[in-house]
Amino acid sequence: MTIRLALVDDNVFLQKAVAEKLSFFTDLSLKFTAIHGNDLQQKLEKNKNIDMILMDIEMPICDGIEATRIIKTKYPQIKIIMLTVFDNDENIFNAIKAGADGYLLKEVNPKELYQGIIETLNGGAAMNPSIALKTLKLLRNPIDFEQKADEEIKLTSREIEVLEQLSKGLNYNIIADNLFLSPSTVRKHIENIYTKLQVHNKLEAIQKAKSNKLI
């Protein structure tokens, strides 16, 4: 049986990367791609014979969480896995509330992505370990979380300077020279930034800082 998929992401480069991962498996067929929630809805009206949607979260016009809410109301039989760069608490909480069936990070390898798709179609829920852990925490403390969701991310002015340098593609040593710091101090600042932003790498840190208007 061929599994019919749709992929929704406003970043064409990331669309191609995910499509490439799917291409390893002969029983997966990517029927169409869309660049935001409204685009997805229009394409589904023409072809609703889809088993699963792989959905980005942060998109213009209609984001992945809003799109999930709409699709689950109109086509409850279609499974939806959120495929995102961030494992941030608010997104996980809102995606699950909207009806998402699974939640994976984009850096997932082809085999894990495939297993996640199969597992979710069989009634399970695909989740990265870090997301599963956060989901458990959210279930234990939903009130605590909802208060926290309003808190803004606070970086020190020095951390923001380091992030700005990082976003220019500079390495630790050059950043250290530019800011009159030692490379180990720069590394410590970057560790603190990752912790505060709840990210795992440079690309995520820069994207999240930009979306929160920190840089």
PDB file of C-alpha atoms in Angstrom, residues 68-189:
ATOM      1  CA  THR A  68      -3.770  21.875  11.796  1.00  0.00           C
ATOM      2  CA  ARG A  69      -6.850  23.144  13.623  1.00  0.00           C
ATOM      3  CA  ILE A  70      -8.691  23.778  10.320  1.00  0.00           C
ATOM      4  CA  ILE A  71      -7.636  20.525   8.608  1.00  0.00           C
ATOM      5  CA  LYS A  72      -8.542  18.403  11.646  1.00  0.00           C
ATOM      6  CA  THR A  73     -12.041  19.930  11.641  1.00  0.00           C
ATOM      7  CA  LYS A  74     -12.568  19.422   7.899  1.00  0.00           C
ATOM      8  CA  TYR A  75     -10.657  16.173   7.336  1.00  0.00           C
ATOM      9  CA  PRO A  76     -10.305  14.395  10.704  1.00  0.00           C
ATOM     10  CA  GLN A  77      -9.090  11.196   8.990  1.00  0.00           C
ATOM     11  CA  ILE A  78      -5.878  12.878   7.758  1.00  0.00           C
ATOM     12  CA  LYS A  79      -2.976  12.426  10.192  1.00  0.00           C
ATOM     13  CA  ILE A  80      -0.707  15.417  10.823  1.00  0.00           C
ATOM     14  CA  ILE A  81       2.900  15.331  12.028  1.00  0.00           C
ATOM     15  CA  MET A  82       4.442  18.684  12.917  1.00  0.00           C
ATOM     16  CA  LEU A  83       7.926  18.880  11.427  1.00  0.00           C
ATOM     17  CA  THR A  84       9.740  21.832  12.907  1.00  0.00           C
ATOM     18  CA  VAL A  85      13.125  23.324  13.784  1.00  0.00           C
ATOM     19  CA  PHE A  86      12.108  24.164  17.367  1.00  0.00           C
ATOM     20  CA  ASP A  87      11.098  21.928  20.262  1.00  0.00           C
ATOM     21  CA  ASN A  88       9.798  24.916  22.187  1.00  0.00           C
ATOM     22  CA  ASP A  89       7.133  24.347  24.846  1.00  0.00           C
ATOM     23  CA  GLU A  90       4.537  26.773  23.529  1.00  0.00           C
ATOM     24  CA  ASN A  91       4.577  25.287  20.017  1.00  0.00           C
ATOM     25  CA  ILE A  92       4.302  21.725  21.324  1.00  0.00           C
ATOM     26  CA  PHE A  93       1.448  22.652  23.648  1.00  0.00           C
ATOM     27  CA  ASN A  94      -0.489  24.531  20.943  1.00  0.00           C
ATOM     28  CA  ALA A  95       0.142  21.933  18.221  1.00  0.00           C
ATOM     29  CA  ILE A  96      -1.148  19.110  20.428  1.00  0.00           C
ATOM     30  CA  LYS A  97      -4.183  21.195  21.423  1.00  0.00           C
ATOM     31  CA  ALA A  98      -4.836  21.866  17.706  1.00  0.00           C
ATOM     32  CA  GLY A  99      -4.942  18.116  17.046  1.00  0.00           C
ATOM     33  CA  ALA A 100      -1.442  17.205  15.810  1.00  0.00           C
ATOM     34  CA  ASP A 101      -0.805  13.437  15.785  1.00  0.00           C
ATOM     35  CA  GLY A 102       2.981  13.663  16.100  1.00  0.00           C
ATOM     36  CA  TYR A 103       5.831  16.141  16.475  1.00  0.00           C
ATOM     37  CA  LEU A 104       9.322  15.656  15.002  1.00  0.00           C
ATOM     38  CA  LEU A 105      12.319  17.912  14.515  1.00  0.00           C
ATOM     39  CA  LYS A 106      13.459  18.627  10.956  1.00  0.00           C
ATOM     40  CA  GLU A 107      16.915  17.232  11.662  1.00  0.00           C
ATOM     41  CA  VAL A 108      15.324  13.744  12.058  1.00  0.00           C
ATOM     42  CA  ASN A 109      17.073  11.115   9.927  1.00  0.00           C
ATOM     43  CA  PRO A 110      15.198   9.364   7.056  1.00  0.00           C
ATOM     44  CA  LYS A 111      14.725   6.099   8.956  1.00  0.00           C
ATOM     45  CA  GLU A 112      13.274   7.813  12.046  1.00  0.00           C
ATOM     46  CA  LEU A 113      11.018   9.973   9.868  1.00  0.00           C
ATOM     47  CA  TYR A 114       9.738   6.859   8.074  1.00  0.00           C
ATOM     48  CA  GLN A 115       9.188   4.995  11.354  1.00  0.00           C
ATOM     49  CA  GLY A 116       7.377   8.050  12.739  1.00  0.00           C
ATOM     50  CA  ILE A 117       5.046   8.133   9.712  1.00  0.00           C
ATOM     51  CA  ILE A 118       4.244   4.398   9.962  1.00  0.00           C
ATOM     52  CA  GLU A 119       3.811   4.543  13.739  1.00  0.00           C
ATOM     53  CA  THR A 120       1.434   7.522  13.526  1.00  0.00           C
ATOM     54  CA  LEU A 121      -0.653   5.950  10.736  1.00  0.00           C
ATOM     55  CA  ASN A 122      -0.990   2.864  12.951  1.00  0.00           C
ATOM     56  CA  GLY A 123      -2.495   4.951  15.735  1.00  0.00           C
ATOM     57  CA  GLY A 124       0.680   5.869  17.624  1.00  0.00           C
ATOM     58  CA  ALA A 125       2.285   9.289  17.956  1.00  0.00           C
ATOM     59  CA  ALA A 126       5.681  10.098  16.458  1.00  0.00           C
ATOM     60  CA  MET A 127       7.791  12.175  18.830  1.00  0.00           C
ATOM     61  CA  ASN A 128      11.446  13.046  19.300  1.00  0.00           C
ATOM     62  CA  PRO A 129      12.613  12.017  22.794  1.00  0.00           C
ATOM     63  CA  SER A 130      13.206  15.667  23.778  1.00  0.00           C
ATOM     64  CA  ILE A 131       9.645  16.540  22.705  1.00  0.00           C
ATOM     65  CA  ALA A 132       8.131  13.520  24.463  1.00  0.00           C
ATOM     66  CA  LEU A 133       9.859  14.637  27.653  1.00  0.00           C
ATOM     67  CA  LYS A 134       8.592  18.209  27.315  1.00  0.00           C
ATOM     68  CA  THR A 135       5.075  16.929  26.568  1.00  0.00           C
ATOM     69  CA  LEU A 136       5.107  14.955  29.823  1.00  0.00           C
ATOM     70  CA  LYS A 137       6.225  18.069  31.700  1.00  0.00           C
ATOM     71  CA  LEU A 138       3.458  20.126  30.089  1.00  0.00           C
ATOM     72  CA  LEU A 139       0.878  17.514  31.063  1.00  0.00           C
ATOM     73  CA  ARG A 140       2.122  17.569  34.643  1.00  0.00           C
ATOM     74  CA  ASN A 141       2.183  21.373  34.902  1.00  0.00           C
ATOM     75  CA  PRO A 142      -0.217  22.900  32.353  1.00  0.00           C
ATOM     76  CA  ILE A 143      -1.083  25.856  34.616  1.00  0.00           C
ATOM     77  CA  ASP A 144       2.548  26.598  35.276  1.00  0.00           C
ATOM     78  CA  PHE A 145       3.183  26.450  31.533  1.00  0.00           C
ATOM     79  CA  GLU A 146       0.360  28.763  30.513  1.00  0.00           C
ATOM     80  CA  GLN A 147       1.692  31.430  32.855  1.00  0.00           C
ATOM     81  CA  LYS A 148       5.201  30.930  31.533  1.00  0.00           C
ATOM     82  CA  ALA A 149       4.122  31.217  27.903  1.00  0.00           C
ATOM     83  CA  ASP A 150       3.685  34.956  28.363  1.00  0.00           C
ATOM     84  CA  GLU A 151       7.194  35.471  29.672  1.00  0.00           C
ATOM     85  CA  GLU A 152       9.521  37.019  27.164  1.00  0.00           C
ATOM     86  CA  ILE A 153      12.990  35.667  26.520  1.00  0.00           C
ATOM     87  CA  LYS A 154      15.563  37.866  28.222  1.00  0.00           C
ATOM     88  CA  LEU A 155      19.137  37.952  26.949  1.00  0.00           C
ATOM     89  CA  THR A 156      21.847  40.192  28.357  1.00  0.00           C
ATOM     90  CA  SER A 157      23.254  42.910  26.087  1.00  0.00           C
ATOM     91  CA  ARG A 158      26.490  40.894  25.867  1.00  0.00           C
ATOM     92  CA  GLU A 159      24.588  37.762  24.777  1.00  0.00           C
ATOM     93  CA  ILE A 160      22.801  39.788  22.106  1.00  0.00           C
ATOM     94  CA  GLU A 161      26.178  41.115  20.846  1.00  0.00           C
ATOM     95  CA  VAL A 162      27.491  37.535  20.629  1.00  0.00           C
ATOM     96  CA  LEU A 163      24.337  36.412  18.782  1.00  0.00           C
ATOM     97  CA  GLU A 164      24.616  39.274  16.300  1.00  0.00           C
ATOM     98  CA  GLN A 165      28.219  38.271  15.559  1.00  0.00           C
ATOM     99  CA  LEU A 166      27.137  34.637  15.252  1.00  0.00           C
ATOM    100  CA  SER A 167      24.411  35.583  12.757  1.00  0.00           C
ATOM    101  CA  LYS A 168      27.096  37.095  10.494  1.00  0.00           C
ATOM    102  CA  GLY A 169      28.636  33.627  10.201  1.00  0.00           C
ATOM    103  CA  LEU A 170      31.710  34.459  12.294  1.00  0.00           C
ATOM    104  CA  ASN A 171      33.520  31.757  14.258  1.00  0.00           C
ATOM    105  CA  TYR A 172      34.147  31.803  18.030  1.00  0.00           C
ATOM    106  CA  ASN A 173      37.723  33.101  17.744  1.00  0.00           C
ATOM    107  CA  ILE A 174      36.787  36.058  15.543  1.00  0.00           C
ATOM    108  CA  ILE A 175      33.815  36.881  17.798  1.00  0.00           C
ATOM    109  CA  ALA A 176      36.187  36.758  20.789  1.00  0.00           C
ATOM    110  CA  ASP A 177      38.589  39.214  19.064  1.00  0.00           C
ATOM    111  CA  ASN A 178      35.788  41.554  18.008  1.00  0.00           C
ATOM    112  CA  LEU A 179      34.273  41.700  21.479  1.00  0.00           C
ATOM    113  CA  PHE A 180      37.590  41.613  23.415  1.00  0.00           C
ATOM    114  CA  LEU A 181      36.657  38.321  25.084  1.00  0.00           C
ATOM    115  CA  SER A 182      38.366  34.953  25.386  1.00  0.00           C
ATOM    116  CA  PRO A 183      37.044  32.143  23.127  1.00  0.00           C
ATOM    117  CA  SER A 184      36.005  30.175  26.229  1.00  0.00           C
ATOM    118  CA  THR A 185      33.912  33.156  27.441  1.00  0.00           C
ATOM    119  CA  VAL A 186      32.261  33.359  24.010  1.00  0.00           C
ATOM    120  CA  ARG A 187      31.525  29.621  24.207  1.00  0.00           C
ATOM    121  CA  LYS A 188      29.959  30.111  27.668  1.00  0.00           C
ATOM    122  CA  HIS A 189      27.782  32.966  26.367  1.00  0.00           C
TER     123      HIS A 189
END
